[in-house]
Coordinates of C-alpha atoms in Angstrom, one line a residue:
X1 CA 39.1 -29.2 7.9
X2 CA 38.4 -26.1 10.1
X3 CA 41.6 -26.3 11.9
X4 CA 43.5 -26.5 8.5
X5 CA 41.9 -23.6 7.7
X6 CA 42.4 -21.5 10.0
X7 CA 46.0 -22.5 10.5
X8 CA 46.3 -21.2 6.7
X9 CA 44.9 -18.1 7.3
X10 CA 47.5 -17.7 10.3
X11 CA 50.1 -19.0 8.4
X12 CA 49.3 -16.3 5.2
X13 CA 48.6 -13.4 8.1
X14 CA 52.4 -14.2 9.1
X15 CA 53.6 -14.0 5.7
X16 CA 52.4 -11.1 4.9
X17 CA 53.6 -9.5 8.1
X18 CA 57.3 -10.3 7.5
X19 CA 56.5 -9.6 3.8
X20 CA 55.7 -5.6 4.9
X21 CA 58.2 -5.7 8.0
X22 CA 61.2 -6.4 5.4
X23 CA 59.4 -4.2 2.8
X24 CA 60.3 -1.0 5.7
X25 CA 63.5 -2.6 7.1
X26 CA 66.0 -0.1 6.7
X27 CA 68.7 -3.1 6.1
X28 CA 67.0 -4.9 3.3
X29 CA 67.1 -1.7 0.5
X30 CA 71.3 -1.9 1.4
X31 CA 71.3 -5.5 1.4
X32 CA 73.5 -5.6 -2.0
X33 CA 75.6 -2.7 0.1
X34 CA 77.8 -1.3 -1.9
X35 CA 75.8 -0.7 -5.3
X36 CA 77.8 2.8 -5.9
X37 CA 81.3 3.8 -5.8
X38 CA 82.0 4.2 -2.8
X39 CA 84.3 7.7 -1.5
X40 CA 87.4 7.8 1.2
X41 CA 88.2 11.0 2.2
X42 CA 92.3 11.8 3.3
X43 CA 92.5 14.4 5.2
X44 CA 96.1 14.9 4.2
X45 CA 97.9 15.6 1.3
X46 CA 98.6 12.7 -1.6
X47 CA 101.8 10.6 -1.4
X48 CA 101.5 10.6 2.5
X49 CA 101.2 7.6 4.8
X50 CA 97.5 8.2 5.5
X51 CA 96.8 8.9 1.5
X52 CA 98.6 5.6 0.5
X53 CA 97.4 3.2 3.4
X54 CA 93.5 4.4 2.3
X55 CA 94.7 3.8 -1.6
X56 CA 96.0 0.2 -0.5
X57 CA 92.8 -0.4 0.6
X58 CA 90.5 0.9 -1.7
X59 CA 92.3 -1.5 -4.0
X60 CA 91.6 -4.1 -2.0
X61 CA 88.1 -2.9 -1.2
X62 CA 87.1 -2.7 -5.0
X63 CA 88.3 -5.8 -5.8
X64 CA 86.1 -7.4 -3.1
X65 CA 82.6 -5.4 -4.1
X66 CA 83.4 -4.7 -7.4
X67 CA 82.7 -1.2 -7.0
X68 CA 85.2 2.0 -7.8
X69 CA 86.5 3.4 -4.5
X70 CA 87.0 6.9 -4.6
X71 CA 90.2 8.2 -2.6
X72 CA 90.0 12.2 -2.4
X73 CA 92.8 14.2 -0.6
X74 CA 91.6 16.7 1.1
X75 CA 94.5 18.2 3.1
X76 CA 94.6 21.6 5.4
X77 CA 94.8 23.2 9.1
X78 CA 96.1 19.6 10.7
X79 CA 93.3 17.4 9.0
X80 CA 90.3 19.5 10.2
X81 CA 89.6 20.6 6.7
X82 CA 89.1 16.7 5.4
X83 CA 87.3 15.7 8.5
X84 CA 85.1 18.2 8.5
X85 CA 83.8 17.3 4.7
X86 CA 83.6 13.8 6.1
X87 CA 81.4 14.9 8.7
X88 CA 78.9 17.3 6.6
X89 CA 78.8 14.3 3.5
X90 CA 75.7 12.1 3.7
X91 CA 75.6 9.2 6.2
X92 CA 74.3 6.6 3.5
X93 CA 77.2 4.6 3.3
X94 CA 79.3 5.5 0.8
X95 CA 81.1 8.0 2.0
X96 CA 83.8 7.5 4.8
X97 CA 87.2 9.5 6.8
X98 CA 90.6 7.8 6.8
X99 CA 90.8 9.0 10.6
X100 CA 93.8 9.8 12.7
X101 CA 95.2 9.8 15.8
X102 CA 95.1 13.9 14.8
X103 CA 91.8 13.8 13.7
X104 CA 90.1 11.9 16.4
X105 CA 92.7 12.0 19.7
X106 CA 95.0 15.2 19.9
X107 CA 93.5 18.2 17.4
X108 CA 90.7 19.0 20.4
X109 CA 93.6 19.5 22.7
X110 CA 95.3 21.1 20.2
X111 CA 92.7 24.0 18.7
X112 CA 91.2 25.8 20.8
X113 CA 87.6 25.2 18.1
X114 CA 86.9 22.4 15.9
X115 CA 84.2 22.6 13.5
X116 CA 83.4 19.0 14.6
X117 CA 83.3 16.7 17.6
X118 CA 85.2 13.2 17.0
X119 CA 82.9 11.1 19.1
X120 CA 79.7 12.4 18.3
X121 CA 79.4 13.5 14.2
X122 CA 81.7 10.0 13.8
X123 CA 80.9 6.3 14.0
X124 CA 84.5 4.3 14.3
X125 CA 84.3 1.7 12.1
X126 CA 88.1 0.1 12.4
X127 CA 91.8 0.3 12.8
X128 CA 94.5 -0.1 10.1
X129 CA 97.5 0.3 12.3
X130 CA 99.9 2.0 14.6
X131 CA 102.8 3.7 13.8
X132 CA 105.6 6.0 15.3
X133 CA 107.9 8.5 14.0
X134 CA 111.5 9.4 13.6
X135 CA 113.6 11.9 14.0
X136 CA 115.9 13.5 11.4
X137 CA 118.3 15.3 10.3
X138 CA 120.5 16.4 7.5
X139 CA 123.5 14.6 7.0
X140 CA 125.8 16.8 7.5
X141 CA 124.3 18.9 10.5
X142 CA 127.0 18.4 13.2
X143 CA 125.0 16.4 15.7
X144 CA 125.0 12.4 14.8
X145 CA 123.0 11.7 18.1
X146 CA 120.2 12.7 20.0
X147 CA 122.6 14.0 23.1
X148 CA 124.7 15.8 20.4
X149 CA 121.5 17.5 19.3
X150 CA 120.8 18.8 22.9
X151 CA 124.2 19.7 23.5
X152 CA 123.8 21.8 20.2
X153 CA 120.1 23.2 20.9
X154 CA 122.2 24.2 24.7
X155 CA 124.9 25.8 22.8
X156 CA 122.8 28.2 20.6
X157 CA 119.7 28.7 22.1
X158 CA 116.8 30.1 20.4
X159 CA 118.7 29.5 16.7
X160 CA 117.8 25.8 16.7
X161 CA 114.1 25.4 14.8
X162 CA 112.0 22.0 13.6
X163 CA 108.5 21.7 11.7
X164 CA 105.5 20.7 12.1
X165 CA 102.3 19.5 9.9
X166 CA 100.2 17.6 12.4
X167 CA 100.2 16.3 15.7
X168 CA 102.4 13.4 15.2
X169 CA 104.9 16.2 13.8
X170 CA 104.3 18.4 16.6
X171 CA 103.9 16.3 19.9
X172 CA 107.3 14.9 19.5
X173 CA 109.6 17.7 19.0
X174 CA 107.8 19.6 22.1
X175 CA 107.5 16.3 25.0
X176 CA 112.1 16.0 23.4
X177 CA 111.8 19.8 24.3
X178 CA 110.6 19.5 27.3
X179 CA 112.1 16.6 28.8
X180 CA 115.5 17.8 27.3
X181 CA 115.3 21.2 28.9
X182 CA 115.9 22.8 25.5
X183 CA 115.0 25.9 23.9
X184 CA 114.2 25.2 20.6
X185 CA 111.0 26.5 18.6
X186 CA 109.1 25.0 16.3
X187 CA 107.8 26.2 12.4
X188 CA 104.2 25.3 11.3
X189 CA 103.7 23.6 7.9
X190 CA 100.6 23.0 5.5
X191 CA 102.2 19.6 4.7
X192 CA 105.2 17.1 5.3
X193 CA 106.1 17.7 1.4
X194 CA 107.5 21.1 2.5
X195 CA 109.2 20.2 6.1
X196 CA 111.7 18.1 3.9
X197 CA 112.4 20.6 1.6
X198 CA 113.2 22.9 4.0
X199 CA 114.9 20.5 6.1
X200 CA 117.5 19.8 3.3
X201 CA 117.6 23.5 2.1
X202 CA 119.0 24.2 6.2
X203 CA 115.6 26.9 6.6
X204 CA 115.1 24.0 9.9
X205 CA 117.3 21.7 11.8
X206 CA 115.3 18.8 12.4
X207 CA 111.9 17.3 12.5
X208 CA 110.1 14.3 13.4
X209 CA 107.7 13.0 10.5
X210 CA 106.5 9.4 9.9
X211 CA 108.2 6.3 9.5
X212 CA 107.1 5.9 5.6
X213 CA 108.2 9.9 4.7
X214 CA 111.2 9.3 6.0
X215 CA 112.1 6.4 4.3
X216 CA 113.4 7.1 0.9
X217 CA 115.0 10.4 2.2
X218 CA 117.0 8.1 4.6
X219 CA 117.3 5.1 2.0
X220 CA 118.6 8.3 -0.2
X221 CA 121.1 9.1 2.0
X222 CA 119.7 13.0 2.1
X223 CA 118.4 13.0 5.4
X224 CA 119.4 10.7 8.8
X225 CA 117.6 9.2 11.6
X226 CA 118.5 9.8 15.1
X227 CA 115.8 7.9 17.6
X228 CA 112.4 6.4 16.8
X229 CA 109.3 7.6 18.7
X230 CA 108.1 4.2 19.0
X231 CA 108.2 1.3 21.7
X232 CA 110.6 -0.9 19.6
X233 CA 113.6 -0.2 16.9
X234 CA 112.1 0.3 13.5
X235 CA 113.6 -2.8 11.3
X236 CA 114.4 -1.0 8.5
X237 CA 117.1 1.1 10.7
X238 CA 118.3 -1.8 13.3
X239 CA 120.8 0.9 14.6
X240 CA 118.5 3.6 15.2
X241 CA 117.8 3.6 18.8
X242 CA 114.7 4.4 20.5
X243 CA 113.8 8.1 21.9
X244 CA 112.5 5.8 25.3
X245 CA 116.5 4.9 25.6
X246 CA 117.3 8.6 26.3
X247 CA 114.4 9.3 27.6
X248 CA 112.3 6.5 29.6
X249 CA 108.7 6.4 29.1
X250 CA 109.1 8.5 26.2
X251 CA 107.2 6.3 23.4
X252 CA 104.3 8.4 21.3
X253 CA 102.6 6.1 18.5
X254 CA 99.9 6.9 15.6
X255 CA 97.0 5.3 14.3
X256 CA 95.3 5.3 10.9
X257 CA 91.4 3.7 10.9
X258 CA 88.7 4.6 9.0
X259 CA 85.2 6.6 10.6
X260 CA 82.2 7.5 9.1
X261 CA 79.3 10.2 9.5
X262 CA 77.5 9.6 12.7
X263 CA 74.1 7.9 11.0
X264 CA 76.0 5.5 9.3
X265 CA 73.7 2.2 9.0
X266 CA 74.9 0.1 11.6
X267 CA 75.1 -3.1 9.0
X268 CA 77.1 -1.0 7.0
X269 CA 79.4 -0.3 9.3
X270 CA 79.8 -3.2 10.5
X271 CA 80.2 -4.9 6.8
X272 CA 83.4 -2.3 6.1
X273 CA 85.1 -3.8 9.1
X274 CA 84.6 -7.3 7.9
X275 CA 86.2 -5.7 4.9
X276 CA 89.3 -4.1 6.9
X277 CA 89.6 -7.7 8.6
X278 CA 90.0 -9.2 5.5
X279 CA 92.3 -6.9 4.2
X280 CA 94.6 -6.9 7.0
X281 CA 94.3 -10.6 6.6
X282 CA 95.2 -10.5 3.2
X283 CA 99.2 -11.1 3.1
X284 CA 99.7 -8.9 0.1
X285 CA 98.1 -6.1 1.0
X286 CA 99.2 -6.4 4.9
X287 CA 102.6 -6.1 3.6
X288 CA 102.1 -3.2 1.7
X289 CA 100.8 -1.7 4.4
X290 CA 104.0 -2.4 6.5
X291 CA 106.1 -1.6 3.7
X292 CA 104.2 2.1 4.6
X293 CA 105.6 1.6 8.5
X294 CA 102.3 0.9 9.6
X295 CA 101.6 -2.3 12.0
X296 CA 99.0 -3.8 11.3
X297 CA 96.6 -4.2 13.9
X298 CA 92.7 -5.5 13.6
X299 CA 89.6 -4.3 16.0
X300 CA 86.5 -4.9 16.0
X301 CA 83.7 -2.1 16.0
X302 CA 83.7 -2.2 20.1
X303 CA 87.4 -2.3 20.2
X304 CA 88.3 0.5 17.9
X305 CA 85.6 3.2 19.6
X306 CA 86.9 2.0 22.9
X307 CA 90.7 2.7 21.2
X308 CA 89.9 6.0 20.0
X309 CA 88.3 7.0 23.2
X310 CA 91.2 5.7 25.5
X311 CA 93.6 7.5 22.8
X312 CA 92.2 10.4 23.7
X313 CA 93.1 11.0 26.8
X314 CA 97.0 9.8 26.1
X315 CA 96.8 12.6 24.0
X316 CA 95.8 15.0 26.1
X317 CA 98.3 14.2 28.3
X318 CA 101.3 14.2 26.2
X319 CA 99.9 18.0 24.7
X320 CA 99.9 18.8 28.1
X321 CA 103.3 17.4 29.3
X322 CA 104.2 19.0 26.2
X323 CA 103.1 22.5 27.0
X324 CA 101.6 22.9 24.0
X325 CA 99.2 26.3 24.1
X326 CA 96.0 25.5 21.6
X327 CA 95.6 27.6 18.6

C-alpha cells in the first residue's frame, strides 16, 4: 500500500515536471507554426526569376498551412537593399529572404561594405535550384557567334559595352573579357527590366542575364542567344552551344534558396525545408519552376549551409579571375 503510494506521488512529481518543462519549451508555443501570414522577401525586382520562383512557392506554401504568404519585392544596389530588411526583420518565423548566389556568395567580393554578413545574421534554410545564364544579343548586331563577337570587340575597341544588374549579370561578361583578351566595358543597372531595353534600343551590345529573362525576348525573336554559362545546353535552345566550348572550364551557375534571420527557431527552420522538399517534390510546381530555367535541386539544412559556404569561395575566385575591383 505504501509502495503504491509513493510510486503515485513519483509518478504525479513527473507529471508535473514535464507539465512546466513543456509549459517553457520554446517549441511548444510554435507547435501549430505557421499561425500568421507568413512574409518572403525578393531582393529583386517583380517579374524576375528570383521574384517568380519565391511566388511559385508561396503558392505552394499557402496551400499546405493554409496561411497567406506574403511575397514583397524589395529590389536595389545588387540585392543588398532586400537582404538587409531580411536581416533587421524579427527572427520569429515568419519572416524569410529568397537568397542568392549574389546575396550570399559573390556581393562580399564584390562591395567593398555590406550592411550584413551572409553567414552570421542568416540561418540557410534550403535550396530551390541552380541556374546559368545566357548571352545575348540583338538580332541584327553583326556578330552571330561568340568568336564573331570577339573579333568585333578586337575590331573597335573601347566602343563595345554590356550591362550589368547583379552578379550573375556581371561575373560573366568580365571572366568572357578576360579569357577573350577583349576590351570591352561594362554599364551598371538597377534592374534586368532596363538592360533589355537598352539592349534593343542599341545604348549596349550585349549582356548576359538569366535563362527565364531571356526567354520570351528570344521566343520573340527580339533578342538572340550566343552561348550558355552553364555546364550543359539549355533545352529550350538545343543549338546554343556552351560558353565552356570556347572557353574550357568556363561554366558559372546561380542558385536561388531561401534564409532567414539568424535566431530563427531551429524547428522552424527545419519545418520550411520539409516544405521546400515537398514542393520540389510536387510535379506541378517542380515544373513551373523549370519552366523559370531553374533545376531543381533539394538539400537538406546541413547541405545547403555547407553549399552556400563552399559557393563562396567559387565566387571569390571567379571575381577575382575576373578582375573585378569592389565598389
Amino acid at each position: 500500500m505504501q509502495a503504491s503510494f509513493i510510486a503515485a506521488r513519483a509518478a504525479a512529481r513527473l507529471l508535473l515536471g514535464a507539465s512546466a518543462a513543456l509549459a517553457v519549451l520554446p517549441g511548444a508555443a510554435r507547435a501549430a507554426w505557421p499561425e500568421k501570414p507568413v512574409t518572403i522577401i525578393v531582393p529583386s525586382a517583380a517579374g524576375g526569376a528570383a521574384d517568380l520562383t519565391a511566388r511559385t512557392f508561396a503558392q505552394f506554401l499557402g496551400a499546405k498551412t493554409g496561411q497567406s504568404i506574403v511575397v514583397e519585392d524589395r529590389a536595389g544596389a545588387g540585392g543588398i537593399v532586400g537582404t538587409n530588411a531580411a536581416r533587421t526583420a524579427p527572427h520569429d518565423g515568419y519572416t524569410f529572404l529568397l537568397s542568392t548566389n549574389s546575396t550570399h556568395s559573390a556581393n562580399q567580393f564584390l562591395y567593398k561594405s555590406l550592411p550584413y554578413d551572409a553567414q552570421k545574421d542568416f540561418r540557410q534554410v534550403g535550396m530551390f535550384g541552380t541556374f546559368g545564364t545566357v548571352a545575348i544579343v540583338r538580332p541584327d548586331a553583326p556578330y552571330k557567334t561568340v568568336p564573331e563577337l570577339v573579333q568585333y570587340a578586337r575590331d573597335h575597341p573601347g566602343k563595345v559595352f554590356f550591362g550589368y544588374y547583379s552578379s550573375s549579370s556581371q561575373v560573366p561578361p568580365e571572366l568572357f573579357k578576360a579569357r577573350a583578351g577583349i576590351k570591352v566595358d561594362g554599364a551598371a543597372y538597377k534592374n534586368i527590366t532596363q538592360i533589355i531595353t537598352d539592349l534593343r534600343g542599341r545604348q549596349i551590345d550585349f549582356a548576359f542575364v538569366d535563362y527565364l529573362t531571356a526567354m520570351g525576348q528570344i521566343d520573340g525573336k527580339s533578342l538572340r542567344p550566343l552561348a550558355v554559362t552553364g555546364a550543359q545546353r539549355h533545352p529550350s535552345w538545343p543549338d546554343v552551344p556552351t560558353m565552356d566550348s570556347y572557353y574550357p572550364g568556363y561554366v558559372v551557375e546561380g542558385w536561388l534558396g531561401l534564409s532567414a534571420p539568424a535566431g530563427t527557431p531551429d524547428e522552424v527552420v527545419q519545418a520550411m525545408n520539409g516544405y521546400i522538399a515537398q514542393a520540389l517534390q510536387d510535379k506541378a510546381t517542380a515544373d513551373r519552376l523549370r519552366a523559370l530555367g531553374l533545376m531543381p535541386k533539394g538539400m537538406d539544412v546541413k547541405q545547403f549551409d555547407a553549399f552556400v559556404k563552399a559557393d563562396t569561395q567559387r565566387w571569390k575566385e571567379w571575381v577575382g579571375v575576373a578582375g573585378i575591383q569592389p565598389q
